[in-house]
Amino acid sequence: MVRIVIDILLAVGVFFTFIGVLGVHRMPDVFGRLQASTCIATMGTLSVVLAGVIYGVSSGSEPMTYIKLAIILLLVMGTNPVSNHALCKAAYKMGVKPAKDLVIDDYKEDDPE
Amino acid sequence: MIEFLIAAIIYVLLNFVLLYRVFRGPTAADRMCAADSLDLVSATALVLYSLYSGRSIYMDISMVVALLGFVGTVFVARYLEGRL
Amino acid sequence: MQKPSKFAAWLSTFLFCLLFWLLLTLSLAPREIFWGVVISAIVAALASRFLIHHKAFYLYNPVRLVLLVVYCCTVFLWEVIKANVNMAKIVLSPSLRNYQAGIIRVPGSPEVKSEYGLAMVSNCITLTPGTITMDVAEDEQGNNYYYVHWIDVAETDRDKAGEAIKGRMERWIGRIWK
């Protein structure tokens, strides 16, 4: 029973990581790639950590394992948006052209600096 | 359990797709985006291998990989923006 | 907004670092605690001016931490799962060209004023796949605006777009961080 739950969680994690990697490979411009790569950081890591916690509970591992898993989740979820934001702004300021014209572009009109 | 090893192998195989994007990417921002994702996927694969083998040293390495990938990405982004 | 004294900011950062150290080593041996105190003091002296801005002990409130955990486990998790499924639909569609990207200026609600709150709202927007915060700006009246890159623009009206992007999340964060 526990094994089935762990299998489902791992399958969800592998599927969403596959979505993220495929998005990074297929998207036409930088902004789409950044959007797709968020999938890896959220569902990919979250479901793997949940599977690890359930496995630890069922097999009775030491408490250090849970703390390390929680810290890895905290680090990934806390640092990934910052680097994504920095890369997105850097790509825009560098002058990377989007593959299709943007529907609405308030950032260019207002130009906050 | 063998499922952890299988999932870790799939994650490592997915890394090669990202590596292709790192070599191929048209601009520097594309390469850096793929490299950032590569860090995250390697960290998750290390977590899975640590759960399979039962040795917690791999989890420490995974923590360090996640942190250093973040620091490197932010530095390169600042450099590309021209404010370093 | 008065600034806290330097010692209070240092003490707050020092306690935070020491708690993190104890969590990482998980032992009470005297040698570990000695080196933890030394390293936390150095890190706090270097980093306190980045972490603490107006109230020194604002972060240590158990009610706030409990609310934060509840928020992360319910509202935020549901938003992330929904956005992930939408992203999977976009990536797996054969042509890939049926999305319309755009950068939209979204007004922030007046409840979220502090810097922790602004940072957390923009991080939550970035963590849901499909939206990335590019900048946070403040105008003369004190209103905050987020510039959001949205991969599938469904609304070009700015207020409705703000409600669709961050409506529930921002109300919860306004309850937690003010």
XYZ file of C-alpha atoms in Angstrom:
375
model
C 0.000 0.000 0.000
C 2.722 2.439 1.006
C 4.726 1.290 -1.963
C 1.880 2.153 -4.358
C 1.639 5.680 -2.917
C 5.408 6.158 -3.304
C 5.235 4.881 -6.883
C 2.449 7.313 -7.761
C 4.349 10.239 -6.233
C 7.534 9.313 -8.097
C 5.600 8.972 -11.358
C 4.082 12.441 -10.872
C 7.523 13.883 -10.165
C 9.102 12.252 -13.213
C 6.191 13.371 -15.411
C 6.379 17.015 -14.403
C 10.173 17.062 -14.647
C 9.767 15.634 -18.146
C 7.297 18.445 -18.920
C 9.788 21.025 -17.678
C 12.706 19.581 -19.643
C 10.587 19.249 -22.776
C 9.448 22.849 -22.330
C 13.036 24.039 -22.006
C 13.841 22.144 -25.183
C 10.806 23.122 -27.267
C 9.894 26.681 -26.318
C 10.840 29.285 -28.932
C 12.274 32.027 -26.696
C 13.920 32.651 -23.331
C 10.780 33.731 -21.477
C 8.908 30.568 -22.389
C 11.884 28.485 -21.308
C 11.985 30.187 -17.919
C 8.251 29.632 -17.436
C 8.569 25.945 -18.273
C 11.579 25.424 -16.034
C 9.519 26.433 -12.987
C 7.712 23.085 -13.306
C 10.952 21.274 -12.407
C 11.407 23.271 -9.238
C 7.855 22.947 -7.966
C 6.208 19.631 -8.736
C 9.393 17.708 -9.557
C 11.094 18.455 -6.267
C 7.942 18.550 -4.124
C 6.702 15.094 -5.039
C 10.146 13.516 -4.695
C 10.547 15.019 -1.221
C 7.054 13.814 -0.250
C 7.926 10.318 -1.474
C 11.104 10.423 0.599
C 9.204 11.464 3.724
C 6.646 8.661 3.298
C 9.427 6.139 2.684
C 11.227 7.370 5.796
C 8.102 7.005 7.929
C 7.385 3.506 6.654
C 10.942 2.226 7.050
C 11.740 4.070 10.295
C 14.788 6.132 9.374
C 16.587 8.587 11.633
C 15.237 12.165 12.101
C 18.209 13.725 10.284
C 16.788 12.498 6.973
C 13.531 14.429 7.370
C 15.388 17.605 8.326
C 17.663 17.345 5.310
C 14.712 16.713 2.990
C 12.839 19.712 4.414
C 15.906 21.931 4.055
C 16.408 20.856 0.435
C 12.746 21.648 -0.323
C 13.052 25.029 1.416
C 16.245 25.898 -0.458
C 14.873 24.941 -3.867
C 11.493 26.632 -3.399
C 13.073 29.719 -1.858
C 15.927 30.313 -4.252
C 14.494 29.278 -7.612
C 12.081 32.249 -8.021
C 14.876 34.711 -7.285
C 17.149 33.314 -9.969
C 14.251 33.067 -12.450
C 13.319 36.698 -11.825
C 16.921 37.842 -12.237
C 17.354 35.901 -15.483
C 14.052 37.153 -16.922
C 14.904 40.783 -16.209
C 18.435 40.337 -17.531
C 17.152 38.803 -20.761
C 14.694 41.667 -21.230
C 17.337 44.319 -20.555
C 19.792 42.531 -22.870
C 17.369 43.062 -25.723
C 16.288 39.477 -26.429
C 13.373 39.628 -28.865
C 10.352 37.435 -28.068
C 9.497 34.905 -30.774
C 6.001 36.333 -31.191
C 5.002 39.923 -30.580
C 3.809 40.510 -27.032
C 0.091 41.122 -26.642
C 0.642 43.879 -24.112
C 3.948 45.361 -22.946
C 3.588 47.726 -20.014
C 7.219 47.403 -18.984
C 8.480 49.147 -22.107
C 5.909 51.955 -21.893
C 6.526 52.860 -18.258
C 10.240 52.029 -18.085
C 10.731 52.061 -14.306
C 14.265 52.899 -13.270
C 13.553 0.017 -3.188
C 14.314 -0.246 -6.878
C 11.874 2.511 -7.927
C 14.143 5.206 -6.536
C 17.019 3.954 -8.683
C 14.829 3.840 -11.811
C 13.583 7.388 -11.213
C 17.163 8.589 -10.609
C 18.279 7.035 -13.911
C 15.408 8.779 -15.742
C 16.404 12.088 -14.164
C 20.019 11.618 -15.269
C 18.868 10.803 -18.816
C 16.748 13.967 -18.838
C 19.918 15.880 -17.965
C 21.338 15.079 -21.397
C 18.459 16.912 -23.093
C 19.254 19.970 -21.010
C 22.954 19.592 -21.830
C 22.075 19.704 -25.532
C 20.235 22.982 -24.903
C 23.255 24.340 -23.007
C 25.512 23.714 -26.010
C 22.972 24.776 -28.592
C 21.104 27.744 -27.032
C 21.007 30.824 -29.277
C 21.685 33.421 -26.581
C 23.530 33.426 -23.272
C 20.266 33.657 -21.322
C 19.047 30.407 -22.926
C 22.205 28.623 -21.872
C 21.970 29.930 -18.320
C 18.317 28.920 -18.025
C 19.147 25.379 -19.122
C 22.126 25.247 -16.758
C 19.950 26.332 -13.842
C 17.454 23.568 -14.605
C 20.362 21.130 -14.888
C 21.406 21.981 -11.333
C 17.923 21.314 -10.003
C 17.537 18.008 -11.848
C 20.940 16.788 -10.624
C 20.048 17.751 -7.045
C 16.810 15.771 -7.258
C 18.614 12.767 -8.771
C 21.084 12.868 -5.875
C 18.206 12.882 -3.369
C 16.709 9.836 -5.085
C 20.040 7.965 -5.085
C 20.519 8.785 -1.415
C 17.089 7.310 -0.621
C 17.950 4.188 -2.643
C 21.356 3.520 -1.146
C 20.524 4.661 2.386
C 23.618 6.850 2.704
C 22.837 10.393 3.744
C 26.121 11.876 2.453
C 24.525 12.279 -0.987
C 21.837 14.478 0.520
C 24.494 16.889 1.816
C 25.974 17.063 -1.668
C 22.507 17.738 -3.082
C 22.044 20.668 -0.692
C 25.366 22.176 -1.741
C 24.564 21.695 -5.439
C 21.200 23.469 -5.079
C 22.752 26.428 -3.232
C 25.740 26.878 -5.531
C 23.560 26.691 -8.624
C 21.442 29.547 -7.271
C 24.462 31.713 -6.472
C 26.020 31.129 -9.896
C 22.798 31.871 -11.757
C 22.215 35.145 -9.921
C 25.814 36.243 -10.568
C 25.580 35.511 -14.290
C 22.205 37.276 -14.492
C 23.647 40.381 -12.864
C 26.555 40.268 -15.293
C 24.247 39.934 -18.320
C 22.195 42.864 -17.061
C 25.390 44.925 -16.936
C 25.308 45.859 -13.263
C 28.180 43.849 -11.807
C 9.191 53.993 10.112
C 12.041 54.119 12.621
C 15.102 51.983 12.197
C 15.933 49.414 14.874
C 19.130 49.719 16.845
C 22.120 47.918 15.426
C 22.385 45.519 18.326
C 18.745 44.410 18.031
C 19.170 43.700 14.321
C 22.374 41.784 15.022
C 20.742 39.760 17.810
C 17.761 38.837 15.668
C 19.928 37.643 12.773
C 22.228 35.825 15.200
C 19.332 33.862 16.725
C 18.064 32.963 13.254
C 21.489 31.671 12.161
C 22.010 29.750 15.405
C 18.628 28.019 15.089
C 19.502 27.014 11.531
C 22.897 25.682 12.676
C 21.334 23.606 15.464
C 18.814 22.206 12.998
C 21.578 21.242 10.559
C 23.922 19.566 13.040
C 21.240 18.219 15.399
C 23.627 17.674 18.294
C 24.263 19.461 21.579
C 27.982 18.672 21.895
C 29.919 21.670 23.300
C 32.305 21.852 20.361
C 29.487 22.066 17.809
C 27.721 24.787 19.797
C 30.947 26.786 20.200
C 31.674 26.866 16.484
C 28.012 27.558 15.747
C 28.062 30.636 17.988
C 31.291 31.928 16.416
C 30.125 31.455 12.817
C 26.637 32.857 13.521
C 28.173 35.976 15.098
C 30.332 36.602 12.023
C 27.462 35.968 9.582
C 25.084 38.175 11.581
C 27.573 41.034 11.689
C 27.907 40.879 7.918
C 24.298 40.230 6.919
C 21.997 41.911 9.456
C 21.550 45.085 7.410
C 20.107 43.054 4.522
C 17.618 41.026 6.564
C 16.216 43.429 9.173
C 14.735 46.716 8.010
C 12.206 48.188 10.392
C 11.142 45.918 13.243
C 13.840 43.709 14.721
C 11.849 40.776 16.093
C 9.048 40.820 13.521
C 9.866 37.328 12.251
C 9.568 35.500 15.596
C 5.832 35.214 16.014
C 4.407 31.692 16.392
C 0.920 32.638 15.154
C 2.440 33.992 11.972
C 4.493 30.826 11.430
C 1.455 28.564 11.915
C -0.546 30.667 9.442
C 2.366 30.475 7.008
C 2.445 26.664 7.152
C -1.346 26.466 6.700
C -1.144 28.828 3.716
C 1.662 26.832 2.076
C -0.139 23.517 2.513
C -3.565 24.555 1.208
C -3.961 27.641 -0.987
C -0.476 27.795 -2.431
C -0.289 24.061 -3.144
C -3.602 24.119 -4.999
C -2.568 27.114 -7.127
C 0.745 25.434 -7.992
C -0.926 22.174 -9.036
C -3.461 24.020 -11.229
C -0.759 26.067 -12.925
C 1.395 22.975 -13.482
C -1.427 21.167 -15.281
C -2.008 24.240 -17.474
C 1.702 24.363 -18.300
C 1.653 20.664 -19.222
C -1.209 21.347 -21.641
C 0.742 24.156 -23.316
C 3.981 22.174 -23.619
C 2.354 18.963 -24.879
C 0.241 20.697 -27.542
C 1.701 19.846 -30.940
C 1.978 23.311 -32.487
C 3.174 25.204 -29.367
C 2.186 28.469 -31.033
C -1.255 28.904 -29.564
C -0.206 30.924 -26.552
C -0.021 34.692 -26.327
C 2.665 36.101 -24.078
C 2.646 39.585 -22.630
C 4.010 41.748 -19.838
C 1.228 43.305 -17.797
C 1.262 45.871 -14.989
C -0.758 44.578 -12.052
C -1.744 46.799 -9.124
C -0.877 45.411 -5.692
C -3.442 45.511 -2.905
C -2.990 48.192 -0.224
C -2.936 45.553 2.529
C 0.537 44.277 1.654
C 2.971 47.058 2.503
C 6.041 45.605 4.217
C 9.058 44.408 2.293
C 8.655 40.828 3.480
C 5.098 40.828 2.147
C 6.075 42.281 -1.228
C 8.917 39.791 -1.605
C 6.673 36.892 -0.690
C 3.889 37.901 -3.099
C 6.336 38.234 -5.966
C 8.013 34.934 -5.093
C 4.644 33.170 -5.010
C 3.748 34.670 -8.407
C 7.047 33.456 -9.826
C 6.704 29.972 -8.331
C 3.428 29.281 -10.134
C 4.475 28.166 -13.633
C 3.169 30.585 -16.250
C 3.828 33.873 -14.499
C 7.129 35.588 -13.645
C 7.456 38.845 -11.740
C 9.898 41.087 -13.569
C 9.869 44.167 -11.348
C 8.113 45.816 -8.422
C 7.647 49.597 -8.644
C 6.109 52.190 -6.338
C 4.422 55.405 -7.520
C 4.034 58.753 -5.722
C 0.859 57.823 -3.850
C 2.498 54.768 -2.305
C 0.776 52.130 -4.436
C 2.807 49.134 -5.509
C 2.787 47.673 -9.004
C 4.052 44.304 -10.134
C 5.239 43.843 -13.712
C 4.294 40.255 -14.541
C 5.301 38.283 -17.610
C 2.293 36.078 -18.311
C 2.587 33.315 -20.859
C -1.106 32.997 -21.705
C -2.766 36.400 -21.448
C -6.476 35.825 -20.886
C -7.326 39.349 -19.643
C -5.874 42.634 -20.805
C -7.796 44.603 -18.199
C -5.294 45.168 -15.391
C -7.509 44.780 -12.326
C -9.129 41.569 -13.559
C -5.717 40.210 -14.553
C -4.442 40.926 -11.048
C -7.396 39.059 -9.569
C -6.724 36.100 -11.861
C -2.993 35.990 -11.171
C -2.716 36.531 -7.437
C -6.154 37.158 -5.914
C -6.381 34.502 -3.211
C -2.656 34.314 -2.544
C -2.375 38.054 -1.918
C -5.327 38.106 0.484
C -3.715 35.331 2.543
C -0.299 36.965 2.549
C -1.873 40.267 3.577
C -3.316 38.399 6.546
C 0.083 36.922 7.445
C 2.693 39.654 6.894
C 0.555 42.832 6.787
